[in-house]
Amino acid sequence: MALKTLISTVYARRIGMFASAATLATLTSLVSAPAAQAAPPTPISAAAARSYLATVTPKTEGSLSGYSRSLFPHWSTVSGTCNTRETVLKRDGVNVVTDSACASVSGSWYSEYDGATWTAAGDLDIDHVVPLAEAWRSGASSWTTAQRQQFANDLTRPQLIAVTDNVNQAKGDLDPGKWLPPRTAYRCTYARMWVQVKQYWALSMDSGEKTALVNILNGC
């Protein structure tokens, strides 16, 4: 009986040691696990984007005649005192603190386009991945104002992203045939975002735009 008791005691201690080790490993992994990355909705895969592009017949862009940003009302109220811009800033930032008016008063933002990190919301623009003027030339000129408002405030597709303000201003209303994010590591994601937005909103593509997207996605 004494031997059996000794064996049982040693076995129990070993089980306890294994359990403690497992618990420690779990806690360690939780502590060392990377924080969730703040980002727009995940775009369609490169394969899905390539498949869609294979069906696209390039079309010459329309003119900007009649275009005005005011025809794409933004930023819309999302909830309470928070509008679309403030919602994207909070979504794309880390440890963002807002005041009673929903303005971001502190936090940290990583600009995917150029790799810069900012701690002041005023240093960031909310980029329309497919610019409003580009959308107008690609079919939005025939939309209702309500449709254009939905497009300009689209939080469901990867159409809005917080980025360095002067990088966004350098982009202007250019398509991927004329402008791409300076940070090359983000170009595959950017192309996937662009294709998904254009596909969902049934916007046309010109030949230079399509060629640039195909070339990028073929390397993803």
Coordinates of N, CA and C in Angstrom, one line a residue:
M1 N 0.8 -1.2 0.0 CA 0.0 0.0 0.0 C 0.9 1.3 0.0
A2 N 2.0 1.2 0.8 CA 2.9 2.4 0.9 C 3.5 2.7 -0.5
L3 N 3.9 1.6 -1.3 CA 4.4 1.8 -2.6 C 3.4 2.5 -3.5
K4 N 2.2 1.9 -3.5 CA 1.1 2.4 -4.3 C 0.8 3.9 -4.0
T5 N 0.8 4.2 -2.7 CA 0.6 5.6 -2.3 C 1.7 6.5 -2.8
L6 N 3.0 6.1 -2.7 CA 4.1 6.9 -3.2 C 4.0 7.1 -4.7
I7 N 3.6 6.1 -5.5 CA 3.5 6.2 -6.9 C 2.4 7.2 -7.2
S8 N 1.2 7.1 -6.5 CA 0.1 8.0 -6.8 C 0.5 9.4 -6.5
T9 N 1.3 9.6 -5.4 CA 1.7 11.0 -5.0 C 2.6 11.6 -6.1
V10 N 3.6 10.8 -6.6 CA 4.5 11.3 -7.6 C 3.7 11.6 -8.9
Y11 N 2.8 10.7 -9.3 CA 2.0 10.9 -10.5 C 1.2 12.2 -10.4
A12 N 0.6 12.4 -9.2 CA -0.3 13.6 -9.0 C 0.6 14.8 -9.1
R13 N 1.8 14.8 -8.6 CA 2.7 15.9 -8.6 C 3.1 16.2 -10.1
R14 N 3.4 15.2 -10.9 CA 3.7 15.4 -12.3 C 2.6 16.0 -13.1
I15 N 1.4 15.5 -12.8 CA 0.2 16.0 -13.5 C 0.1 17.5 -13.1
G16 N 0.3 17.8 -11.9 CA 0.2 19.2 -11.4 C 1.2 20.1 -12.1
M17 N 2.5 19.5 -12.3 CA 3.5 20.3 -12.9 C 3.2 20.5 -14.4
F18 N 2.6 19.5 -15.1 CA 2.3 19.6 -16.5 C 1.2 20.7 -16.6
A19 N 0.2 20.6 -15.7 CA -0.9 21.6 -15.8 C -0.4 23.0 -15.6
S20 N 0.5 23.2 -14.6 CA 1.1 24.5 -14.4 C 1.9 25.0 -15.6
A21 N 2.6 24.1 -16.2 CA 3.4 24.5 -17.4 C 2.5 24.9 -18.5
A22 N 1.4 24.1 -18.7 CA 0.4 24.4 -19.7 C -0.2 25.8 -19.5
T23 N -0.6 26.0 -18.2 CA -1.2 27.3 -17.9 C -0.2 28.4 -18.1
L24 N 1.0 28.2 -17.7 CA 2.0 29.3 -18.0 C 2.2 29.5 -19.4
A25 N 2.2 28.5 -20.2 CA 2.4 28.6 -21.7 C 1.3 29.4 -22.3
T26 N 0.0 29.1 -21.8 CA -1.1 29.8 -22.3 C -1.1 31.3 -21.9
L27 N -0.7 31.6 -20.7 CA -0.6 33.0 -20.2 C 0.5 33.7 -21.0
T28 N 1.6 33.0 -21.2 CA 2.7 33.7 -22.0 C 2.3 34.0 -23.4
S29 N 1.5 33.1 -24.0 CA 1.1 33.3 -25.4 C 0.1 34.5 -25.5
L30 N -0.7 34.6 -24.4 CA -1.7 35.7 -24.4 C -0.9 37.1 -24.2
V31 N 0.1 37.1 -23.4 CA 0.8 38.3 -23.1 C 1.6 38.7 -24.4
S32 N 2.2 37.7 -25.1 CA 3.1 38.0 -26.2 C 2.3 38.1 -27.5
A33 N 1.0 37.7 -27.5 CA 0.3 37.8 -28.8 C 0.2 39.2 -29.3
P34 N 0.3 39.4 -30.6 CA 0.2 40.8 -31.1 C -1.2 41.4 -31.0
A35 N -1.2 42.7 -30.8 CA -2.5 43.3 -30.7 C -3.2 43.3 -32.0
A36 N -4.6 43.2 -32.0 CA -5.3 43.2 -33.2 C -5.0 44.5 -34.0
Q37 N -4.8 44.3 -35.3 CA -4.4 45.5 -36.1 C -5.7 46.2 -36.5
A38 N -5.6 47.5 -36.3 CA -6.7 48.4 -36.6 C -6.7 48.6 -38.2
A39 N -7.8 48.3 -38.9 CA -7.7 48.4 -40.3 C -9.1 48.4 -40.9
P40 N -9.3 48.8 -42.2 CA -10.5 48.7 -42.8 C -11.0 47.2 -43.0
P41 N -12.2 47.0 -43.4 CA -12.7 45.6 -43.6 C -11.7 44.9 -44.6
T42 N -11.4 43.6 -44.3 CA -10.5 42.8 -45.2 C -11.1 42.7 -46.6
P43 N -10.3 43.1 -47.6 CA -10.8 43.0 -49.0 C -10.8 41.6 -49.5
I44 N -11.4 41.5 -50.7 CA -11.5 40.2 -51.4 C -10.1 39.7 -51.6
S45 N -9.9 38.4 -51.8 CA -8.6 37.8 -52.1 C -8.0 38.3 -53.4
A46 N -6.7 38.1 -53.6 CA -6.1 38.4 -54.9 C -6.7 37.6 -56.0
A47 N -7.0 36.3 -55.7 CA -7.5 35.4 -56.7 C -8.9 35.9 -57.1
A48 N -9.7 36.3 -56.2 CA -11.1 36.7 -56.5 C -11.0 38.0 -57.3
A49 N -10.0 38.9 -56.9 CA -9.9 40.2 -57.7 C -9.4 39.9 -59.1
R50 N -8.5 38.9 -59.3 CA -8.0 38.6 -60.6 C -9.2 38.0 -61.5
S51 N -10.0 37.2 -60.8 CA -11.1 36.6 -61.5 C -12.1 37.6 -62.0
Y52 N -12.4 38.6 -61.2 CA -13.3 39.7 -61.6 C -12.7 40.5 -62.7
L53 N -11.4 40.8 -62.6 CA -10.8 41.6 -63.6 C -10.8 41.0 -65.0
A54 N -10.8 39.6 -65.0 CA -10.8 38.9 -66.2 C -12.2 39.1 -67.0
T55 N -13.2 39.5 -66.2 CA -14.5 39.8 -66.9 C -14.7 41.2 -67.3
V56 N -13.8 42.1 -66.9 CA -13.9 43.5 -67.1 C -13.5 43.9 -68.5
T57 N -14.4 44.6 -69.2 CA -14.1 45.2 -70.5 C -13.8 46.7 -70.3
P58 N -12.5 47.1 -70.5 CA -12.1 48.5 -70.3 C -13.0 49.5 -71.0
K59 N -13.3 50.6 -70.3 CA -14.1 51.6 -70.9 C -13.5 53.0 -70.7
T60 N -13.5 53.8 -71.7 CA -12.9 55.1 -71.6 C -13.7 55.9 -70.5
E61 N -12.9 56.6 -69.6 CA -13.5 57.4 -68.5 C -14.4 58.5 -69.1
G62 N -15.4 58.8 -68.3 CA -16.3 59.9 -68.6 C -15.6 61.2 -68.2
S63 N -16.3 62.3 -68.4 CA -15.7 63.6 -68.1 C -16.1 64.0 -66.7
L64 N -15.5 65.0 -66.2 CA -15.8 65.6 -64.9 C -16.8 66.7 -65.0
S65 N -17.4 66.8 -66.1 CA -18.4 67.8 -66.3 C -19.6 67.7 -65.3
G66 N -19.9 68.7 -64.5 CA -20.9 68.7 -63.5 C -20.5 68.2 -62.2
Y67 N -19.2 67.7 -62.1 CA -18.8 67.1 -60.8 C -18.6 68.1 -59.7
S68 N -19.0 67.7 -58.5 CA -18.7 68.5 -57.3 C -18.7 67.6 -56.1
R69 N -17.7 67.7 -55.2 CA -17.7 66.9 -54.0 C -19.0 67.0 -53.2
S70 N -19.7 68.1 -53.3 CA -20.9 68.3 -52.6 C -22.0 67.3 -53.1
L71 N -21.8 66.7 -54.3 CA -22.8 65.8 -54.8 C -22.6 64.4 -54.1
F72 N -21.5 64.3 -53.3 CA -21.3 63.1 -52.5 C -21.3 63.4 -51.0
P73 N -22.4 63.7 -50.5 CA -22.5 64.2 -49.1 C -21.7 63.3 -48.1
H74 N -20.8 63.9 -47.3 CA -20.0 63.2 -46.3 C -19.5 64.3 -45.4
W75 N -19.3 64.1 -44.1 CA -19.4 62.8 -43.5 C -20.7 62.6 -42.8
S76 N -21.4 61.5 -43.0 CA -22.7 61.2 -42.4 C -22.6 60.8 -40.9
T77 N -23.7 61.1 -40.2 CA -23.7 60.6 -38.8 C -23.8 59.1 -38.8
V78 N -23.0 58.5 -38.0 CA -23.1 57.0 -37.8 C -23.8 56.6 -36.6
S79 N -23.5 57.3 -35.5 CA -24.3 57.0 -34.2 C -23.9 58.1 -33.2
G80 N -24.9 58.6 -32.5 CA -24.8 59.7 -31.6 C -24.1 60.9 -32.2
T81 N -23.0 61.3 -31.6 CA -22.3 62.5 -32.2 C -21.2 62.1 -33.1
C82 N -21.1 60.8 -33.5 CA -20.0 60.3 -34.3 C -20.4 60.3 -35.8
N83 N -19.5 60.9 -36.6 CA -19.8 60.8 -38.0 C -18.8 59.8 -38.7
T84 N -18.8 59.7 -40.0 CA -18.0 58.7 -40.6 C -16.5 58.9 -40.4
R85 N -16.1 60.1 -40.5 CA -14.6 60.4 -40.4 C -14.2 59.9 -39.0
E86 N -15.0 60.3 -38.0 CA -14.6 60.0 -36.6 C -14.6 58.5 -36.3
T87 N -15.6 57.9 -37.0 CA -15.7 56.4 -36.8 C -14.5 55.7 -37.4
V88 N -14.0 56.2 -38.6 CA -12.9 55.6 -39.2 C -11.6 55.8 -38.4
L89 N -11.5 57.0 -37.9 CA -10.3 57.3 -37.0 C -10.3 56.4 -35.8
K90 N -11.4 56.2 -35.2 CA -11.4 55.3 -34.0 C -11.2 53.8 -34.4
R91 N -11.7 53.4 -35.6 CA -11.5 52.1 -36.1 C -10.0 51.8 -36.5
D92 N -9.4 52.7 -37.1 CA -8.1 52.5 -37.7 C -6.9 52.9 -36.7
G93 N -7.3 53.5 -35.6 CA -6.3 53.8 -34.6 C -6.1 52.8 -33.5
V94 N -5.2 53.1 -32.6 CA -4.9 52.3 -31.4 C -5.0 53.1 -30.2
N95 N -5.7 52.7 -29.2 CA -5.9 53.4 -27.9 C -6.5 54.8 -28.2
V96 N -7.5 54.9 -29.1 CA -8.0 56.2 -29.4 C -9.0 56.6 -28.3
V97 N -8.8 57.8 -27.9 CA -9.7 58.4 -26.9 C -10.5 59.6 -27.6
T98 N -11.8 59.6 -27.4 CA -12.6 60.7 -28.0 C -13.3 61.5 -26.9
D99 N -13.6 62.7 -27.3 CA -14.3 63.6 -26.3 C -15.8 63.5 -26.5
S100 N -16.6 64.3 -25.8 CA -18.0 64.2 -25.9 C -18.6 64.5 -27.2
A101 N -17.8 65.1 -28.1 CA -18.3 65.4 -29.5 C -17.8 64.3 -30.4
C102 N -17.1 63.3 -29.9 CA -16.6 62.2 -30.7 C -15.3 62.5 -31.4
A103 N -14.7 63.7 -31.2 CA -13.4 64.0 -31.8 C -12.3 63.2 -31.1
S104 N -11.4 62.7 -31.9 CA -10.2 62.0 -31.3 C -9.3 62.9 -30.7
V105 N -9.0 62.8 -29.4 CA -8.1 63.7 -28.7 C -6.8 63.0 -28.4
S106 N -6.7 61.7 -28.5 CA -5.4 61.0 -28.4 C -5.5 59.7 -29.0
G107 N -4.3 59.1 -29.2 CA -4.3 57.8 -29.9 C -3.1 57.7 -30.8
S108 N -3.0 56.6 -31.5 CA -1.9 56.4 -32.4 C -2.4 55.8 -33.7
W109 N -1.9 56.3 -34.8 CA -2.4 55.8 -36.1 C -1.2 55.4 -37.0
Y110 N -1.3 54.3 -37.6 CA -0.3 53.8 -38.6 C -0.8 54.0 -40.0
S111 N -0.2 54.8 -40.8 CA -0.6 55.0 -42.2 C -0.1 53.9 -43.1
E112 N -1.0 53.1 -43.6 CA -0.6 52.0 -44.4 C 0.1 52.4 -45.7
Y113 N -0.3 53.6 -46.2 CA 0.2 54.0 -47.5 C 1.7 54.3 -47.5
D114 N 2.2 54.9 -46.4 CA 3.6 55.3 -46.3 C 4.4 54.8 -45.1
G115 N 3.7 54.1 -44.2 CA 4.4 53.5 -43.1 C 4.7 54.5 -41.9
A116 N 4.1 55.7 -42.0 CA 4.3 56.7 -40.9 C 3.3 56.4 -39.8
T117 N 3.7 56.8 -38.6 CA 2.8 56.7 -37.4 C 2.6 58.1 -36.9
W118 N 1.3 58.4 -36.5 CA 0.9 59.7 -36.1 C 0.2 59.6 -34.7
T119 N 0.3 60.6 -33.9 CA -0.4 60.7 -32.6 C -1.4 61.8 -32.6
A120 N -1.5 62.5 -33.7 CA -2.5 63.6 -33.7 C -3.5 63.4 -34.9
A121 N -4.8 63.3 -34.6 CA -5.8 63.0 -35.6 C -5.7 64.0 -36.8
G122 N -5.3 65.3 -36.5 CA -5.2 66.3 -37.5 C -4.2 66.0 -38.6
D123 N -3.3 65.1 -38.4 CA -2.3 64.7 -39.4 C -2.8 63.6 -40.3
L124 N -4.0 63.2 -40.2 CA -4.6 62.2 -41.0 C -5.8 62.6 -41.8
D125 N -5.9 62.1 -43.0 CA -7.0 62.2 -43.9 C -7.7 60.9 -43.9
I126 N -9.0 60.9 -44.2 CA -9.7 59.7 -44.5 C -9.8 59.6 -46.0
D127 N -9.1 58.7 -46.5 CA -9.0 58.5 -48.0 C -10.2 57.7 -48.5
H128 N -10.8 58.2 -49.6 CA -11.7 57.3 -50.3 C -10.8 56.5 -51.3
V129 N -10.7 55.2 -51.0 CA -9.8 54.4 -51.8 C -10.1 54.6 -53.3
V130 N -11.4 54.5 -53.7 CA -11.8 54.9 -55.0 C -12.3 56.3 -54.9
P131 N -11.5 57.3 -55.4 CA -11.9 58.7 -55.1 C -13.2 59.1 -55.7
L132 N -13.8 60.1 -55.1 CA -15.1 60.6 -55.5 C -15.1 61.0 -57.0
A133 N -14.1 61.7 -57.4 CA -14.1 62.2 -58.8 C -13.9 61.0 -59.7
E134 N -13.1 60.0 -59.3 CA -12.9 58.8 -60.1 C -14.2 58.0 -60.2
A135 N -15.0 58.0 -59.2 CA -16.3 57.3 -59.2 C -17.2 58.1 -60.2
W136 N -17.2 59.4 -60.1 CA -18.0 60.2 -61.0 C -17.7 59.8 -62.5
R137 N -16.4 59.8 -62.8 CA -16.0 59.5 -64.2 C -16.3 58.0 -64.6
S138 N -16.5 57.2 -63.6 CA -16.7 55.7 -63.8 C -18.2 55.3 -63.7
G139 N -19.1 56.2 -63.6 CA -20.5 55.8 -63.6 C -21.3 56.5 -62.5
A140 N -20.7 57.1 -61.5 CA -21.5 57.7 -60.4 C -22.2 58.9 -60.8
S141 N -21.9 59.5 -62.0 CA -22.5 60.7 -62.4 C -24.0 60.5 -62.7
S142 N -24.4 59.2 -62.9 CA -25.8 58.9 -63.2 C -26.5 58.4 -61.9
W143 N -25.8 58.4 -60.8 CA -26.5 57.9 -59.5 C -27.3 59.0 -58.9
T144 N -28.2 58.7 -58.0 CA -28.9 59.6 -57.2 C -27.9 60.2 -56.1
T145 N -28.3 61.3 -55.5 CA -27.5 61.9 -54.5 C -27.4 60.9 -53.3
A146 N -28.5 60.2 -53.0 CA -28.5 59.2 -51.9 C -27.5 58.1 -52.2
Q147 N -27.4 57.6 -53.4 CA -26.4 56.6 -53.7 C -25.0 57.1 -53.6
R148 N -24.8 58.3 -54.0 CA -23.5 58.9 -53.9 C -23.1 59.1 -52.4
Q149 N -24.1 59.4 -51.6 CA -23.8 59.6 -50.2 C -23.4 58.2 -49.5
Q150 N -24.1 57.2 -49.9 CA -23.8 55.8 -49.4 C -22.4 55.4 -49.8
F151 N -22.0 55.8 -51.0 CA -20.7 55.4 -51.5 C -19.6 56.2 -50.8
A152 N -19.8 57.5 -50.5 CA -18.9 58.3 -49.9 C -18.7 58.0 -48.4
N153 N -19.6 57.3 -47.8 CA -19.6 56.9 -46.4 C -19.6 55.4 -46.2
D154 N -19.1 54.7 -47.2 CA -19.2 53.2 -47.1 C -18.2 52.6 -46.1
L155 N -18.7 52.1 -45.0 CA -17.9 51.5 -44.0 C -17.9 50.0 -44.1
T156 N -18.7 49.4 -45.0 CA -18.9 48.0 -45.1 C -17.8 47.4 -46.0
R157 N -17.5 48.1 -47.1 CA -16.5 47.7 -48.0 C -15.2 48.5 -47.6
P158 N -14.0 48.0 -48.1 CA -12.7 48.6 -47.8 C -12.5 49.9 -48.6
Q159 N -13.4 50.9 -48.4 CA -13.4 52.1 -49.2 C -12.8 53.3 -48.5
L160 N -12.8 53.2 -47.2 CA -12.3 54.3 -46.3 C -11.1 53.9 -45.5
I161 N -10.1 54.7 -45.4 CA -8.9 54.4 -44.6 C -8.2 55.6 -44.1
A162 N -7.8 55.6 -42.9 CA -7.0 56.8 -42.3 C -5.6 56.7 -42.7
V163 N -5.1 57.8 -43.4 CA -3.7 57.8 -43.9 C -3.1 59.2 -43.7
T164 N -1.8 59.3 -43.9 CA -1.1 60.6 -43.8 C -1.7 61.6 -44.7
D165 N -2.0 62.7 -44.2 CA -2.8 63.7 -45.0 C -2.1 64.1 -46.3
N166 N -0.8 64.4 -46.3 CA -0.2 64.9 -47.6 C 0.0 63.8 -48.6
V167 N 0.0 62.5 -48.1 CA 0.1 61.4 -49.0 C -1.3 61.2 -49.7
N168 N -2.3 61.4 -49.0 CA -3.7 61.4 -49.6 C -3.8 62.5 -50.6
Q169 N -3.3 63.7 -50.2 CA -3.4 64.8 -51.1 C -2.6 64.6 -52.4
A170 N -1.5 63.9 -52.3 CA -0.7 63.6 -53.5 C -1.4 62.6 -54.4
K171 N -2.2 61.7 -53.8 CA -3.0 60.8 -54.6 C -4.1 61.5 -55.4
G172 N -4.7 62.5 -54.7 CA -5.8 63.2 -55.4 C -6.9 62.3 -55.9
D173 N -7.2 62.4 -57.2 CA -8.3 61.5 -57.7 C -7.7 60.5 -58.7
L174 N -6.5 60.2 -58.5 CA -5.8 59.3 -59.5 C -6.1 57.8 -59.3
D175 N -6.2 57.0 -60.4 CA -6.4 55.6 -60.3 C -5.1 54.9 -60.2
P176 N -5.1 53.5 -60.0 CA -3.8 52.8 -59.8 C -2.9 52.8 -61.0
G177 N -3.4 53.2 -62.2 CA -2.6 53.3 -63.4 C -1.7 54.6 -63.3
K178 N -2.0 55.5 -62.3 CA -1.3 56.8 -62.2 C -0.8 57.0 -60.8
W179 N -1.2 56.2 -59.8 CA -0.8 56.4 -58.4 C -1.0 55.1 -57.7
L180 N 0.1 54.8 -56.9 CA 0.0 53.7 -56.0 C 0.6 54.1 -54.6
P181 N 0.2 53.4 -53.5 CA 0.8 53.8 -52.2 C 2.4 53.7 -52.3
P182 N 3.1 54.7 -51.7 CA 4.5 54.7 -51.7 C 5.1 53.4 -51.1
R183 N 4.4 52.9 -50.1 CA 4.8 51.7 -49.4 C 4.4 50.5 -50.2
T184 N 5.4 49.9 -50.9 CA 5.1 48.8 -51.8 C 4.5 47.6 -51.2
A185 N 4.8 47.4 -49.9 CA 4.2 46.2 -49.2 C 2.7 46.2 -49.1
Y186 N 2.1 47.4 -49.3 CA 0.7 47.6 -49.2 C -0.1 47.5 -50.5
R187 N 0.7 47.5 -51.6 CA 0.1 47.6 -52.9 C -0.9 46.5 -53.3
C188 N -0.5 45.3 -52.9 CA -1.4 44.1 -53.2 C -2.8 44.4 -52.5
T189 N -2.7 44.8 -51.2 CA -3.9 45.0 -50.4 C -4.7 46.1 -51.1
Y190 N -4.0 47.2 -51.4 CA -4.7 48.4 -52.1 C -5.4 48.0 -53.3
A191 N -4.8 47.1 -54.2 CA -5.4 46.7 -55.4 C -6.6 45.9 -55.1
R192 N -6.5 45.0 -54.1 CA -7.7 44.2 -53.8 C -8.9 45.1 -53.3
M193 N -8.5 46.1 -52.5 CA -9.5 47.0 -52.0 C -10.2 47.7 -53.2
W194 N -9.4 48.3 -54.1 CA -9.9 49.0 -55.2 C -10.8 48.2 -56.1
V195 N -10.4 46.9 -56.4 CA -11.2 46.1 -57.2 C -12.5 45.7 -56.5
Q196 N -12.5 45.5 -55.2 CA -13.7 45.1 -54.5 C -14.7 46.3 -54.6
V197 N -14.2 47.5 -54.3 CA -15.1 48.7 -54.3 C -15.7 48.9 -55.7
K198 N -14.9 48.8 -56.7 CA -15.4 49.0 -58.1 C -16.4 47.9 -58.5
Q199 N -16.1 46.7 -58.1 CA -17.0 45.6 -58.4 C -18.3 45.8 -57.7
Y200 N -18.3 46.1 -56.4 CA -19.6 46.2 -55.7 C -20.4 47.3 -56.2
W201 N -19.8 48.5 -56.5 CA -20.5 49.6 -57.0 C -20.7 49.7 -58.5
A202 N -20.3 48.6 -59.2 CA -20.5 48.5 -60.6 C -19.9 49.7 -61.4
L203 N -18.7 50.1 -61.0 CA -18.0 51.2 -61.6 C -17.1 50.7 -62.7
S204 N -17.0 51.4 -63.8 CA -16.1 51.0 -64.9 C -14.7 51.2 -64.6
M205 N -13.8 50.6 -65.5 CA -12.4 50.8 -65.4 C -11.9 51.1 -66.8
D206 N -10.9 52.0 -66.8 CA -10.2 52.2 -68.1 C -9.1 51.3 -68.3
S207 N -8.5 51.3 -69.5 CA -7.5 50.2 -69.8 C -6.2 50.4 -69.0
G208 N -5.7 51.6 -68.8 CA -4.5 51.8 -68.0 C -4.8 51.3 -66.5
E209 N -5.9 51.6 -66.0 CA -6.3 51.2 -64.6 C -6.3 49.7 -64.5
K210 N -7.0 49.0 -65.5 CA -7.1 47.6 -65.4 C -5.7 46.9 -65.5
T211 N -4.9 47.4 -66.5 CA -3.6 46.8 -66.7 C -2.7 46.9 -65.4
A212 N -2.8 48.1 -64.8 CA -2.0 48.3 -63.6 C -2.5 47.3 -62.5
L213 N -3.8 47.1 -62.3 CA -4.3 46.2 -61.3 C -3.9 44.8 -61.6
V214 N -4.0 44.4 -62.8 CA -3.7 43.0 -63.2 C -2.2 42.8 -62.9
N215 N -1.3 43.7 -63.2 CA 0.1 43.5 -63.0 C 0.4 43.4 -61.5
I216 N -0.3 44.2 -60.7 CA 0.0 44.2 -59.3 C -0.5 42.8 -58.7
L217 N -1.7 42.5 -59.1 CA -2.4 41.3 -58.5 C -1.7 40.0 -59.0
N218 N -1.1 40.0 -60.1 CA -0.3 38.8 -60.6 C 0.9 38.6 -59.8
G219 N 1.3 39.6 -59.1 CA 2.5 39.4 -58.2 C 2.2 39.2 -56.7
C220 N 0.9 39.0 -56.5 CA 0.4 38.9 -55.1 C 0.3 37.4 -54.7

